[in-house]
PDB file of C-alpha atoms (C1' of nucleotides) in Angstrom:
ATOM      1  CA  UNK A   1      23.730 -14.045  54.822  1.00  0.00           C
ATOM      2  CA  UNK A   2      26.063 -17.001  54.650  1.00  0.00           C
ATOM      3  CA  UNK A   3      25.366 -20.191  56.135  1.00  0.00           C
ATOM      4  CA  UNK A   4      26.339 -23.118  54.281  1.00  0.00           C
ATOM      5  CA  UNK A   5      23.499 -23.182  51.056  1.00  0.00           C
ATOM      6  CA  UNK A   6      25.138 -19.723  50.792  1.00  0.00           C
ATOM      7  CA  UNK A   7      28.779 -20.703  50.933  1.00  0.00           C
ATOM      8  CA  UNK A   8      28.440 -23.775  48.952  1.00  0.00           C
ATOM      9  CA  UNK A   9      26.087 -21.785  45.879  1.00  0.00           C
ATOM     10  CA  UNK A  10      28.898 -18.966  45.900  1.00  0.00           C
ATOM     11  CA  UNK A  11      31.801 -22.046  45.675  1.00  0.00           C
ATOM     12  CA  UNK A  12      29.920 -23.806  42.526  1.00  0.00           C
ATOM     13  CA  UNK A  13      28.882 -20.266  40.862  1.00  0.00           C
ATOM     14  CA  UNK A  14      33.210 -19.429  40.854  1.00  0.00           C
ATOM     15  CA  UNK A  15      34.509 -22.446  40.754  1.00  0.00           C
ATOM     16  CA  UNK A  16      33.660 -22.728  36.569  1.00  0.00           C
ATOM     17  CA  UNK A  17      35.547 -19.246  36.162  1.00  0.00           C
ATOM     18  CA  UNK A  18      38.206 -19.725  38.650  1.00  0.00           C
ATOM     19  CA  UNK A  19      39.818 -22.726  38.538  1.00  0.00           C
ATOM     20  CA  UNK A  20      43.563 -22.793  36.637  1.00  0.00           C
ATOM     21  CA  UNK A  21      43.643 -19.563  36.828  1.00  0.00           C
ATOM     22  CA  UNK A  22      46.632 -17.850  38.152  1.00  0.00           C
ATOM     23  CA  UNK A  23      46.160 -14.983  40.601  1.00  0.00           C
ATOM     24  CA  UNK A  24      47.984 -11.843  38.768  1.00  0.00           C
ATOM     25  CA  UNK A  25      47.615  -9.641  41.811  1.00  0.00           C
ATOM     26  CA  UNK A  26      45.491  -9.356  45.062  1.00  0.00           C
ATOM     27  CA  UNK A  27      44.490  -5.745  45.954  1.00  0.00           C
ATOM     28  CA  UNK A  28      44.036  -5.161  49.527  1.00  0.00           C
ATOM     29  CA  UNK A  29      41.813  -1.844  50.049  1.00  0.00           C
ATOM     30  CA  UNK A  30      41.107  -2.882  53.760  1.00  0.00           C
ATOM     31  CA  UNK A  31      43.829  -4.237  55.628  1.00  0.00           C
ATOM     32  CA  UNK A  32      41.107  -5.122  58.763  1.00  0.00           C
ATOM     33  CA  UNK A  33      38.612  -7.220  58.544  1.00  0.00           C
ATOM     34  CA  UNK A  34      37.992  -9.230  61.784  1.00  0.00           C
ATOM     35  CA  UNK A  35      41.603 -10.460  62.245  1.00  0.00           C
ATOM     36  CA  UNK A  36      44.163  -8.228  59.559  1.00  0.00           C
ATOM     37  CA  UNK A  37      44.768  -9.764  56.107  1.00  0.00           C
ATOM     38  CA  UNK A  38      48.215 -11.937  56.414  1.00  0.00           C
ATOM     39  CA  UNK A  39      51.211 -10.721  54.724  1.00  0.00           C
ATOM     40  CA  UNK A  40      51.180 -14.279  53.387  1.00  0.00           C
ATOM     41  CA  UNK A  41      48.721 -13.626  51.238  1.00  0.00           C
ATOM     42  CA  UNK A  42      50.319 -12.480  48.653  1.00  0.00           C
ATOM     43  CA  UNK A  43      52.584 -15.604  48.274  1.00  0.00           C
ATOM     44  CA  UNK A  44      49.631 -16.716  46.413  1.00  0.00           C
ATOM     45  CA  UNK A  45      49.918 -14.185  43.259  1.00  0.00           C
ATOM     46  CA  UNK A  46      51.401 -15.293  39.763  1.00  0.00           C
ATOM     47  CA  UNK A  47      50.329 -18.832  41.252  1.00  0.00           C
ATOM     48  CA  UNK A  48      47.370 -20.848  39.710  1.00  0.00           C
ATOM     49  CA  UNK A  49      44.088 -22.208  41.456  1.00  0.00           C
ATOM     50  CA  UNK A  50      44.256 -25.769  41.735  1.00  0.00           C
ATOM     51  CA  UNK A  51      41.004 -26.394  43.894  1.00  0.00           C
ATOM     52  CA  UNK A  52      38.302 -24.319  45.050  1.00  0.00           C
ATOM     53  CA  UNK A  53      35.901 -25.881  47.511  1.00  0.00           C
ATOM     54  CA  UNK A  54      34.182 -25.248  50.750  1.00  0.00           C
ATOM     55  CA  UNK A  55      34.824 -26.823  54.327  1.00  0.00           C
ATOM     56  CA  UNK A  56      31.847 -25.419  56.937  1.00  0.00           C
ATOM     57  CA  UNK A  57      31.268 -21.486  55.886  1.00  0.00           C
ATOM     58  CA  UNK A  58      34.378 -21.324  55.020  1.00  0.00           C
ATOM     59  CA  UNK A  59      35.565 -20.810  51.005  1.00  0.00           C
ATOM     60  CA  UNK A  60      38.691 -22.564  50.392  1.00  0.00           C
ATOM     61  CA  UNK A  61      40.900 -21.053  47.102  1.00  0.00           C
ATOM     62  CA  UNK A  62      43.670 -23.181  46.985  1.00  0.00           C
ATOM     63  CA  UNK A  63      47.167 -22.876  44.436  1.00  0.00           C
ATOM     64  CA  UNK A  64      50.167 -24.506  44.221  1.00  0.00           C
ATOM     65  CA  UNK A  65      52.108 -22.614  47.264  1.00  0.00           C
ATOM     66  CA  UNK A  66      49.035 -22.601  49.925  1.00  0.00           C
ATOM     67  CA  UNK A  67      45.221 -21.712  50.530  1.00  0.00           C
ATOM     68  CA  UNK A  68      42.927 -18.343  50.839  1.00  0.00           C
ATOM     69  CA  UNK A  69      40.900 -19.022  53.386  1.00  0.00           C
ATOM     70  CA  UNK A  70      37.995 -17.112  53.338  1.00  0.00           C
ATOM     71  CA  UNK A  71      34.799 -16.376  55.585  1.00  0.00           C
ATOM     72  CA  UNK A  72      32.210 -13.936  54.939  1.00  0.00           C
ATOM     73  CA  UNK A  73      30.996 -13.550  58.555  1.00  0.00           C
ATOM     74  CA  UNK A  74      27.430 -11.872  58.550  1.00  0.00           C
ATOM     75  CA  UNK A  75      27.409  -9.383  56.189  1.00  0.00           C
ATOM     76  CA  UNK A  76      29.960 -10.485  53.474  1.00  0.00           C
ATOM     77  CA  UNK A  77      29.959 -11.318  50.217  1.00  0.00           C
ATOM     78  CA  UNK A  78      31.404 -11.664  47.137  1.00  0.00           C
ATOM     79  CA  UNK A  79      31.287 -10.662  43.498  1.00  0.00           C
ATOM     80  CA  UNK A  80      33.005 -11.860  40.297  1.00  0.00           C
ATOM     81  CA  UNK A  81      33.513  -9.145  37.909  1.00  0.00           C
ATOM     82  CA  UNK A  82      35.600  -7.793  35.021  1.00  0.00           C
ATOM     83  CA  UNK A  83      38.891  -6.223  36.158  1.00  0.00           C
ATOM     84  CA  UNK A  84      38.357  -2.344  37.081  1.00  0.00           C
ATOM     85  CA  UNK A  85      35.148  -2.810  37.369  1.00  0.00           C
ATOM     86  CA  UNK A  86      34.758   0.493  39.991  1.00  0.00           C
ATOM     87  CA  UNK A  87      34.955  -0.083  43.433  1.00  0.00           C
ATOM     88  CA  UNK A  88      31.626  -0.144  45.936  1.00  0.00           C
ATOM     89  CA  UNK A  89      31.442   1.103  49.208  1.00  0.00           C
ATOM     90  CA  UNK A  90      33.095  -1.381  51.563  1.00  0.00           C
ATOM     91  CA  UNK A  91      35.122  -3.560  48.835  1.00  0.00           C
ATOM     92  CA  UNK A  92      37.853  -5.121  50.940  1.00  0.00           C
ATOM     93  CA  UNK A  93      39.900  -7.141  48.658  1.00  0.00           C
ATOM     94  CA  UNK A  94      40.172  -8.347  45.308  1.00  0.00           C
ATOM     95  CA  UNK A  95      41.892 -11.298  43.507  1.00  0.00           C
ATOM     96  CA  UNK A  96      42.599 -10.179  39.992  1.00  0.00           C
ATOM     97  CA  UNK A  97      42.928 -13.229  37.544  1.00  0.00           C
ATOM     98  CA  UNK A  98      44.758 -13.662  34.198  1.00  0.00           C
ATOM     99  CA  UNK A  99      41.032 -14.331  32.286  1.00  0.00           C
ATOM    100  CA  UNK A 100      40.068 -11.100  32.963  1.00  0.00           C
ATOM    101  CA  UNK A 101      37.830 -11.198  36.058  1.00  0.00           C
ATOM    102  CA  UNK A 102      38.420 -10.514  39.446  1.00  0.00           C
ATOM    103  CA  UNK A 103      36.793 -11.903  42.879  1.00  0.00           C
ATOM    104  CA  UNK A 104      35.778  -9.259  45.212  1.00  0.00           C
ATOM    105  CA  UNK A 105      35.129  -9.194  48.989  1.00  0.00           C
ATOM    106  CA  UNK A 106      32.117  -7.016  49.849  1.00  0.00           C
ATOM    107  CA  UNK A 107      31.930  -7.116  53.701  1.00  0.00           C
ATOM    108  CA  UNK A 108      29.906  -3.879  55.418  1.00  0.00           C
ATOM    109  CA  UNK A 109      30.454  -5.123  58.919  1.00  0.00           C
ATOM    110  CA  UNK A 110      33.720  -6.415  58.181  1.00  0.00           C
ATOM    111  CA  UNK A 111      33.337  -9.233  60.835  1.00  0.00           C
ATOM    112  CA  UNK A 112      34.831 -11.973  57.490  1.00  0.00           C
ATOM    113  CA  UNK A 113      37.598 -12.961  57.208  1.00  0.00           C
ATOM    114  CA  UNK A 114      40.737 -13.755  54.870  1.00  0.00           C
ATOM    115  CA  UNK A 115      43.562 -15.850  55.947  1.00  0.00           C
ATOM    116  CA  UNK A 116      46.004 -18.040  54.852  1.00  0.00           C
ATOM    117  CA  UNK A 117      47.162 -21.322  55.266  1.00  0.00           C
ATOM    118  CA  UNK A 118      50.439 -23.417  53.836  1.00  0.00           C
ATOM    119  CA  UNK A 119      48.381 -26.846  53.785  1.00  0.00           C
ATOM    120  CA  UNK A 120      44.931 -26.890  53.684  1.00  0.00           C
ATOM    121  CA  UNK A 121      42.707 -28.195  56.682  1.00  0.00           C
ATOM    122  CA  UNK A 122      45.637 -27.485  59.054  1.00  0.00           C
ATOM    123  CA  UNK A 123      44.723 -24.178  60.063  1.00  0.00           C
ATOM    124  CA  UNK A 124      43.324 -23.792  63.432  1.00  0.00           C
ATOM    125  CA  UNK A 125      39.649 -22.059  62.590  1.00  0.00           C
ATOM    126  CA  UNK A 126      39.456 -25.341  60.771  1.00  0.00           C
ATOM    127  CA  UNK A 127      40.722 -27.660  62.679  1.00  0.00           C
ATOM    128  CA  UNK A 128      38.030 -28.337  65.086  1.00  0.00           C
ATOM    129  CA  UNK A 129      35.557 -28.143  63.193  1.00  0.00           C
ATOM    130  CA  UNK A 130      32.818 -30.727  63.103  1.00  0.00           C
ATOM    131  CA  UNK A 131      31.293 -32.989  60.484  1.00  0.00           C
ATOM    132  CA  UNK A 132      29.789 -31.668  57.491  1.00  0.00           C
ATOM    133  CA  UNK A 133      25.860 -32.066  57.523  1.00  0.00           C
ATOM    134  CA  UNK A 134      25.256 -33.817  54.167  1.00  0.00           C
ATOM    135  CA  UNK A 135      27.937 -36.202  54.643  1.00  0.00           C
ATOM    136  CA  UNK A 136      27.541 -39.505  56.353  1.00  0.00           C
ATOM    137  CA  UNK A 137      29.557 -38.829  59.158  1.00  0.00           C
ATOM    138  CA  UNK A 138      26.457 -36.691  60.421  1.00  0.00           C
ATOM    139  CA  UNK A 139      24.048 -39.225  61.269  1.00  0.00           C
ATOM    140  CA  UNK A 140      22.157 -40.396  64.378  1.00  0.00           C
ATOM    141  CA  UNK A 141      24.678 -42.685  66.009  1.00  0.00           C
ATOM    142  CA  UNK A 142      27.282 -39.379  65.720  1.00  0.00           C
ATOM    143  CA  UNK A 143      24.637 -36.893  67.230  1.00  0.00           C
ATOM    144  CA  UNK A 144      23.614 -39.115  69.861  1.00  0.00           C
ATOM    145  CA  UNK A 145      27.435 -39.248  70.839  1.00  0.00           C
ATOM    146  CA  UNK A 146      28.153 -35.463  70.155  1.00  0.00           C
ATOM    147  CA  UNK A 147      25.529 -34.398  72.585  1.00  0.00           C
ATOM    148  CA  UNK A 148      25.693 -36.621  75.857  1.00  0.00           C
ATOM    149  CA  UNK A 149      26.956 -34.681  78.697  1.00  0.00           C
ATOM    150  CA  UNK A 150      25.893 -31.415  77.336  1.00  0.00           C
ATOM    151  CA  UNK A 151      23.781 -29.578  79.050  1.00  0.00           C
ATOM    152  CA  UNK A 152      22.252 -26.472  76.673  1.00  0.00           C
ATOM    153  CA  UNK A 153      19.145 -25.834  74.504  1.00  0.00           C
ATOM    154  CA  UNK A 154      19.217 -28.234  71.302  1.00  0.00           C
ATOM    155  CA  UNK A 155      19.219 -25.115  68.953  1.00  0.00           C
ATOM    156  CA  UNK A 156      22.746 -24.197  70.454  1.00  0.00           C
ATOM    157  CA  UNK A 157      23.996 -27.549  69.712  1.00  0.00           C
ATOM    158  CA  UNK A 158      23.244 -27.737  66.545  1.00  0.00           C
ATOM    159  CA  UNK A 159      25.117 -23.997  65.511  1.00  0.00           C
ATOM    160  CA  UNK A 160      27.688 -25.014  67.278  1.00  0.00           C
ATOM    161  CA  UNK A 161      30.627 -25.643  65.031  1.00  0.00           C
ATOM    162  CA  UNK A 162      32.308 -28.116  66.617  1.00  0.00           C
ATOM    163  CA  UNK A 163      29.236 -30.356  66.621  1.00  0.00           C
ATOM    164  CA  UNK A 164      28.221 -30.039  63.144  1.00  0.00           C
ATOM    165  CA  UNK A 165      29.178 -27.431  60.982  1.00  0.00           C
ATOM    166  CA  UNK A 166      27.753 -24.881  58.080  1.00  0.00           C
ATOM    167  CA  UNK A 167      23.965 -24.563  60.242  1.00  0.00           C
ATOM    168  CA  UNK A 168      23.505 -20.802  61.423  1.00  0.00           C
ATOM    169  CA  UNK A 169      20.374 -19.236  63.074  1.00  0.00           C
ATOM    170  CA  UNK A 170      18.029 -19.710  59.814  1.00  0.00           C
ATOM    171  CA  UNK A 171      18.670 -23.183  58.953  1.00  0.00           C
ATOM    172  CA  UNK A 172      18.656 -24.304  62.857  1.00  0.00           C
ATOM    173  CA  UNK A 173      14.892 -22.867  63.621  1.00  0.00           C
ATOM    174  CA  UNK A 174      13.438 -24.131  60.703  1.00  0.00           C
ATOM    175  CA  UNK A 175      15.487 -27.715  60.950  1.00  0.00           C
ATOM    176  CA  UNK A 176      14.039 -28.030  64.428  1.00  0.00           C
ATOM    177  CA  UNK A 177      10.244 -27.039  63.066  1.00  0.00           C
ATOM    178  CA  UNK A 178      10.578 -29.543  60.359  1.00  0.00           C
ATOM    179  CA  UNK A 179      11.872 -32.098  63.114  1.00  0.00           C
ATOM    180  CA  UNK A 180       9.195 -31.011  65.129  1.00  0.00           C
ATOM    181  CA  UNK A 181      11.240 -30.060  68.227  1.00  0.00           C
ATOM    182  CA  UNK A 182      11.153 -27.401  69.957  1.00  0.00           C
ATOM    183  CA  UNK A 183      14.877 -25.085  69.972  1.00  0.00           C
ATOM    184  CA  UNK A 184      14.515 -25.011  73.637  1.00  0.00           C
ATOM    185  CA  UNK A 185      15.162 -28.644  74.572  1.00  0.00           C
ATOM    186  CA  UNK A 186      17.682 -30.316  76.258  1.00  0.00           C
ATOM    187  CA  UNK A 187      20.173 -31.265  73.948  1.00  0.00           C
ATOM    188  CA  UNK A 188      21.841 -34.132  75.730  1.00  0.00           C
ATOM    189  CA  UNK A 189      18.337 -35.439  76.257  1.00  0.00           C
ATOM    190  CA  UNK A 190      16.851 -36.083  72.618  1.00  0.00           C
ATOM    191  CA  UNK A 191      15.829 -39.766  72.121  1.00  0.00           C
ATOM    192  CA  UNK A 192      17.486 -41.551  69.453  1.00  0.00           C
ATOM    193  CA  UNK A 193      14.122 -41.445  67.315  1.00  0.00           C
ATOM    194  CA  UNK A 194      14.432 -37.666  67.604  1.00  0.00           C
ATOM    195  CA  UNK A 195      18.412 -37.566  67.117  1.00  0.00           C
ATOM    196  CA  UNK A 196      17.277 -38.935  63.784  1.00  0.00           C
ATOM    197  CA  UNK A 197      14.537 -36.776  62.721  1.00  0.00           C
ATOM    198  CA  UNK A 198      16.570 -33.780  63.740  1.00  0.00           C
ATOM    199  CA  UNK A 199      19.788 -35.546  61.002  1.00  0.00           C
ATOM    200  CA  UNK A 200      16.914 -36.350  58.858  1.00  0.00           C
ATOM    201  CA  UNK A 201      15.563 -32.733  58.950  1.00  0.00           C
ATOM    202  CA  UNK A 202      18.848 -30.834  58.713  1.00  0.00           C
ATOM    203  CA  UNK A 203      19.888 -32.611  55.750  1.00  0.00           C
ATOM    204  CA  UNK A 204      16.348 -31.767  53.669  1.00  0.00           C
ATOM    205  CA  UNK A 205      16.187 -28.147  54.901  1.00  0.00           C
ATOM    206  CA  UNK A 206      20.096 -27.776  54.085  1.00  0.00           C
ATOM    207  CA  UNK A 207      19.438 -29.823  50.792  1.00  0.00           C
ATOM    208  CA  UNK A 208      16.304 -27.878  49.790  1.00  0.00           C
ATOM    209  CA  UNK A 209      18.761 -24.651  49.984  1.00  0.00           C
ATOM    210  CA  UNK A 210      20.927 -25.256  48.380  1.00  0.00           C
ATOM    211  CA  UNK A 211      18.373 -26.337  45.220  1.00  0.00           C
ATOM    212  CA  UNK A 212      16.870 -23.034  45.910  1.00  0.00           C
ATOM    213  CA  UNK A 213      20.508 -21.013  45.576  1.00  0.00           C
ATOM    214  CA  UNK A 214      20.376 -20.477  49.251  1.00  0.00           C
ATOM    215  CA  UNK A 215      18.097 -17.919  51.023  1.00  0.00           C
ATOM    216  CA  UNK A 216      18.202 -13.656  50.127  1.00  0.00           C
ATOM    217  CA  UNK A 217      17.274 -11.593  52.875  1.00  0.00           C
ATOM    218  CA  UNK A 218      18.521  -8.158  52.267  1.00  0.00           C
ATOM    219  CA  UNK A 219      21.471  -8.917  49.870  1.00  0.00           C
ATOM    220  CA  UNK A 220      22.702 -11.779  49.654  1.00  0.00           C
ATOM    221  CA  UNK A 221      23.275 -12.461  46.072  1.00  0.00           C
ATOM    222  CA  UNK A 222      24.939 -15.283  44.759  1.00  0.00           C
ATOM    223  CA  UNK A 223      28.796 -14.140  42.952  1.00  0.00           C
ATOM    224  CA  UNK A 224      26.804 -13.660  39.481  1.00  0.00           C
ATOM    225  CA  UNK A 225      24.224 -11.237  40.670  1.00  0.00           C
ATOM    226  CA  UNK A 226      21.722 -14.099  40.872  1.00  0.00           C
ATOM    227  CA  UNK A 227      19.314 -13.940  44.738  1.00  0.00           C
ATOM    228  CA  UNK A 228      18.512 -16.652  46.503  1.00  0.00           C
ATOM    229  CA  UNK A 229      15.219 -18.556  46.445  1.00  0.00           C
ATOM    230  CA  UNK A 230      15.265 -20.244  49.808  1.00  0.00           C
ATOM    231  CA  UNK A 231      13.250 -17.399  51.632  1.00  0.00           C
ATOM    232  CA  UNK A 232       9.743 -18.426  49.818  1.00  0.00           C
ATOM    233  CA  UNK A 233      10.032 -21.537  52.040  1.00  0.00           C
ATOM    234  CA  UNK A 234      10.855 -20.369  55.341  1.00  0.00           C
ATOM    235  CA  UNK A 235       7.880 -21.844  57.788  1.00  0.00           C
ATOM    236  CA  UNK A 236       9.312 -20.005  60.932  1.00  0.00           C
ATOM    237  CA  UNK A 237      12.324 -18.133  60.543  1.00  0.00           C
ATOM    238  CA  UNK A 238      11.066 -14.238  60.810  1.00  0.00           C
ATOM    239  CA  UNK A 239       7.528 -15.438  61.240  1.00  0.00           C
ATOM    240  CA  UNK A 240       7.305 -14.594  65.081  1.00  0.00           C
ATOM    241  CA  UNK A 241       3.651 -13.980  65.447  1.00  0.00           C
ATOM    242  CA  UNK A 242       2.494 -14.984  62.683  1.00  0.00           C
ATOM    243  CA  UNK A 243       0.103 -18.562  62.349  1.00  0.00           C
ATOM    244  CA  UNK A 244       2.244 -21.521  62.210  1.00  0.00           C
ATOM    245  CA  UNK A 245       1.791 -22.930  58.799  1.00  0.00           C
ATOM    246  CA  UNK A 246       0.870 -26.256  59.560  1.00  0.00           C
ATOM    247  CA  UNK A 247      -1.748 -25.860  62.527  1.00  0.00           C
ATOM    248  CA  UNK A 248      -2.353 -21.846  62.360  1.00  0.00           C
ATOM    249  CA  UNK A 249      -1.305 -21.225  66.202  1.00  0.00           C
ATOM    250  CA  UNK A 250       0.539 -17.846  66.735  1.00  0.00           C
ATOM    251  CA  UNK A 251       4.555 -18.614  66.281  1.00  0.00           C
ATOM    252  CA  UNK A 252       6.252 -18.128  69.442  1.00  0.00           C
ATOM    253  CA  UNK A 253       9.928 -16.104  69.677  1.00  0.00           C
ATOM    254  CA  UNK A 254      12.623 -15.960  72.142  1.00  0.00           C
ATOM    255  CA  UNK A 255      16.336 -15.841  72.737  1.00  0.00           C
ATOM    256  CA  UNK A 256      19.328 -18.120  72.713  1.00  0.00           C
ATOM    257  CA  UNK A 257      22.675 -17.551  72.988  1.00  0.00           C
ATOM    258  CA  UNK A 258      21.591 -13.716  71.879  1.00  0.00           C
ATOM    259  CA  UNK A 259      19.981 -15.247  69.023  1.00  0.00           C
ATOM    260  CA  UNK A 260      15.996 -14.713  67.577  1.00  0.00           C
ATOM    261  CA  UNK A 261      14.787 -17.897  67.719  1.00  0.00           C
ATOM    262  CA  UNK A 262      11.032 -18.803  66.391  1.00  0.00           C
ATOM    263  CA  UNK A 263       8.937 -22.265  67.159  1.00  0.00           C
ATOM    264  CA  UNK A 264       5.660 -23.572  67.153  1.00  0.00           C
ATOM    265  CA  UNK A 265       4.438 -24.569  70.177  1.00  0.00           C
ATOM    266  CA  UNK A 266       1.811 -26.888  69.146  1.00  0.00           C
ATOM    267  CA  UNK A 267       4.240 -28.567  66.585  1.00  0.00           C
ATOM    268  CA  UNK A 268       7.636 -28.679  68.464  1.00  0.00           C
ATOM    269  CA  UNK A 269       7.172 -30.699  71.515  1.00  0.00           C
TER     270      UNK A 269
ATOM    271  C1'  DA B   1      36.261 -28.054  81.732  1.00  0.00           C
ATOM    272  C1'  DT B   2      31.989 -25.757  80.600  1.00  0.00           C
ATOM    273  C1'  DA B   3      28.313 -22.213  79.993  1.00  0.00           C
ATOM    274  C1'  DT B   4      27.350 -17.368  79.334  1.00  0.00           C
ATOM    275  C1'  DC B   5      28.266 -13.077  77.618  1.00  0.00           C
ATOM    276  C1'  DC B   6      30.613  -9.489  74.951  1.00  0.00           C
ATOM    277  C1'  DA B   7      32.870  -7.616  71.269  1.00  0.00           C
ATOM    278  C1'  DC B   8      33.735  -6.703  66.698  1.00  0.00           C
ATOM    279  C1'  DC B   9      31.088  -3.275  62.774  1.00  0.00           C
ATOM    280  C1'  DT B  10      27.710  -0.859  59.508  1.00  0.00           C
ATOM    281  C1'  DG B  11      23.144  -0.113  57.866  1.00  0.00           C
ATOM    282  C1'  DG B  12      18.243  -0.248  57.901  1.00  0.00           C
ATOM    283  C1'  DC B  13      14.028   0.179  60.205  1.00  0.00           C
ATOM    284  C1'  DG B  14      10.373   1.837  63.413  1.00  0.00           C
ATOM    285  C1'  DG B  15       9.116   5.165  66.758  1.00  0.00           C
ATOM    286  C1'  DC B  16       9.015   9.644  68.508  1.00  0.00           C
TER     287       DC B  16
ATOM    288  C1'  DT C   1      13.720  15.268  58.471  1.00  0.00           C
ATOM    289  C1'  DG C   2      16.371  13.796  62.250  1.00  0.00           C
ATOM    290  C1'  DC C   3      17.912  11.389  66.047  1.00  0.00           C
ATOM    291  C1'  DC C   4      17.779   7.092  68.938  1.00  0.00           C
ATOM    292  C1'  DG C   5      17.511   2.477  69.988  1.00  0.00           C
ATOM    293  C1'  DC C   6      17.203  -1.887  68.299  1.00  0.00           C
ATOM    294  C1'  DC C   7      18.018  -5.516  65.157  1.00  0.00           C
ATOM    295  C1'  DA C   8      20.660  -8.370  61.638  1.00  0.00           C
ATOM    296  C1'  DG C   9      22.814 -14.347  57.969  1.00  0.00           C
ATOM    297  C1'  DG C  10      28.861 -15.344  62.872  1.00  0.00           C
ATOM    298  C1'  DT C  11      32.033 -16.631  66.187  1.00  0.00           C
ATOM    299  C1'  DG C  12      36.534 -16.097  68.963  1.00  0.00           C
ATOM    300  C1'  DG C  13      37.742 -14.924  73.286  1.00  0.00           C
ATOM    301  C1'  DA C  14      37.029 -13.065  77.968  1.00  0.00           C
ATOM    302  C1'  DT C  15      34.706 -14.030  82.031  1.00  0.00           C
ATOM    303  C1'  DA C  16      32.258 -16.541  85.648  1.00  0.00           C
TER     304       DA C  16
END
DNA sequence: ATATCCACCTGGCGGC
DNA sequence: TGCCGCCAGGTGGATA
């Protein structure tokens, strides 16, 4: 579900109900997720939200005495609702806030995350992390540089964090169909021309998502109940077999890095 | 150092 | 209806 339209929509749909309010409580119904829920945590109640913003697919809630750093893996999401609201089926945790709502973390696979950090940015997940896509530090000259040396398939490069952040297995194949190269290719050996159609084509794909409220599979809604409308413009992602939608040849599927990937032929050279 | 795999989980689907 | 295998939006860490 989340990749970074996903994050980001979630971020701007709380962010109006959220910020300066103070955390009364934080309920912690599953102490597990992927790593265990920090004891630290609950330094953060009785203090107020000061900034809430995304860095990669990562949601940032930051107060006066440190930050919640959440990540909603595959399968996570989360839901604003009135207080004792009753509980679903694999609700981890909730922040309870003085206005009345609370933010809950619905995770079936539990492979999120919630952590917590003194000073923002400093914590390691975050630390290495790459550029984000629609900034300017992602452009050609950067990619170009990111990729020498490195010998694996293009699509790889461009999920891996460290490179560029917030692009998961959707957004990658159909980036690399709109850039019109195939997932397969060397990364380290993209021409310049194509280093920039790729930045080019991340950033309208990504940018097109977002508009769209991100992209609803099976459930990903958005923290006010609203779906995605990203999925109507998918050209390849899930389309294996299907006719290409520019020149009608049969999509071609594989696997990298134990991930379905989905091309054109014909189109991706 | 770098590239490849596995592991972590639950749920939904297709096939038998 | 039921059971089985496979697949799924991610990624840290073990292994080669």
């Amino acid at each position: 579900m989340p990749e970074l339209p996903e994050v980001e929509t979630i971020c701007q749909g709380i962010k109006p109900f959220l910020l300066d309010q103070k955390i009364i409580q934080i309920n912690i119904f599953t102490k597990n997720l992927r790593w265990p829920i920090p004891d630290e945590i609950q330094l953060l109640t009785q203090t107020k939200i000061i900034s809430i913003q995304r860095r990669a697919k990562y949601l940032l809630l930051t107060t006066t005495v440190g930050t919640a750093i959440l990540h909603l893996g595959m399968s996570g999401y989360l839901q604003l609702l009135p207080h004792n609201t009753i509980r679903k089926k694999h609700d981890h945790v909730e922040f309870v806030f003085e206005n009345g709502f609370c933010l809950r973390l619905n995770d079936a696979r539990r492979f999120g995350a919630l952590l917590f950090h003194k000073t923002i940015f400093e914590h390691p997940l975050l630390k290495p992390l790459g550029p984000e896509p629609l900034s300017k530090n992602f452009n050609s000259h950067y990619l170009k540089q990111a990729l020498k040396g490195k010998v694996r398939a293009v699509k790889l490069a461009i999920m891996d964090q460290v490179i560029v952040v917030g692009i998961g297995n959707i957004y990658a194949n159909e980036s690399l169909f709109i850039a019109k190269i195939n997932p397969n290719r060397q990364s380290n050996l993209l021409s310049k021309i194509e280093c920039r159609n790729l930045i080019k084509s991340v950033k309208i794909v990504l940018e097109k998502a977002l508009q769209s409220g991100g992209t609803t599979l099976k459930d990903f809604k958005n923290s006010n109940g609203k779906p995605g409308y990203f999925q109507q413009y998918l050209k390849v992602y899930g389309r294996e077999q299907q006719p290409c939608v520019t020149c009608g040849t049969l999509l071609c599927s594989n696997r990298l890095g134990q991930r379905q990937t989905i091309w054109c032929n014909h189109c991706q050279i």
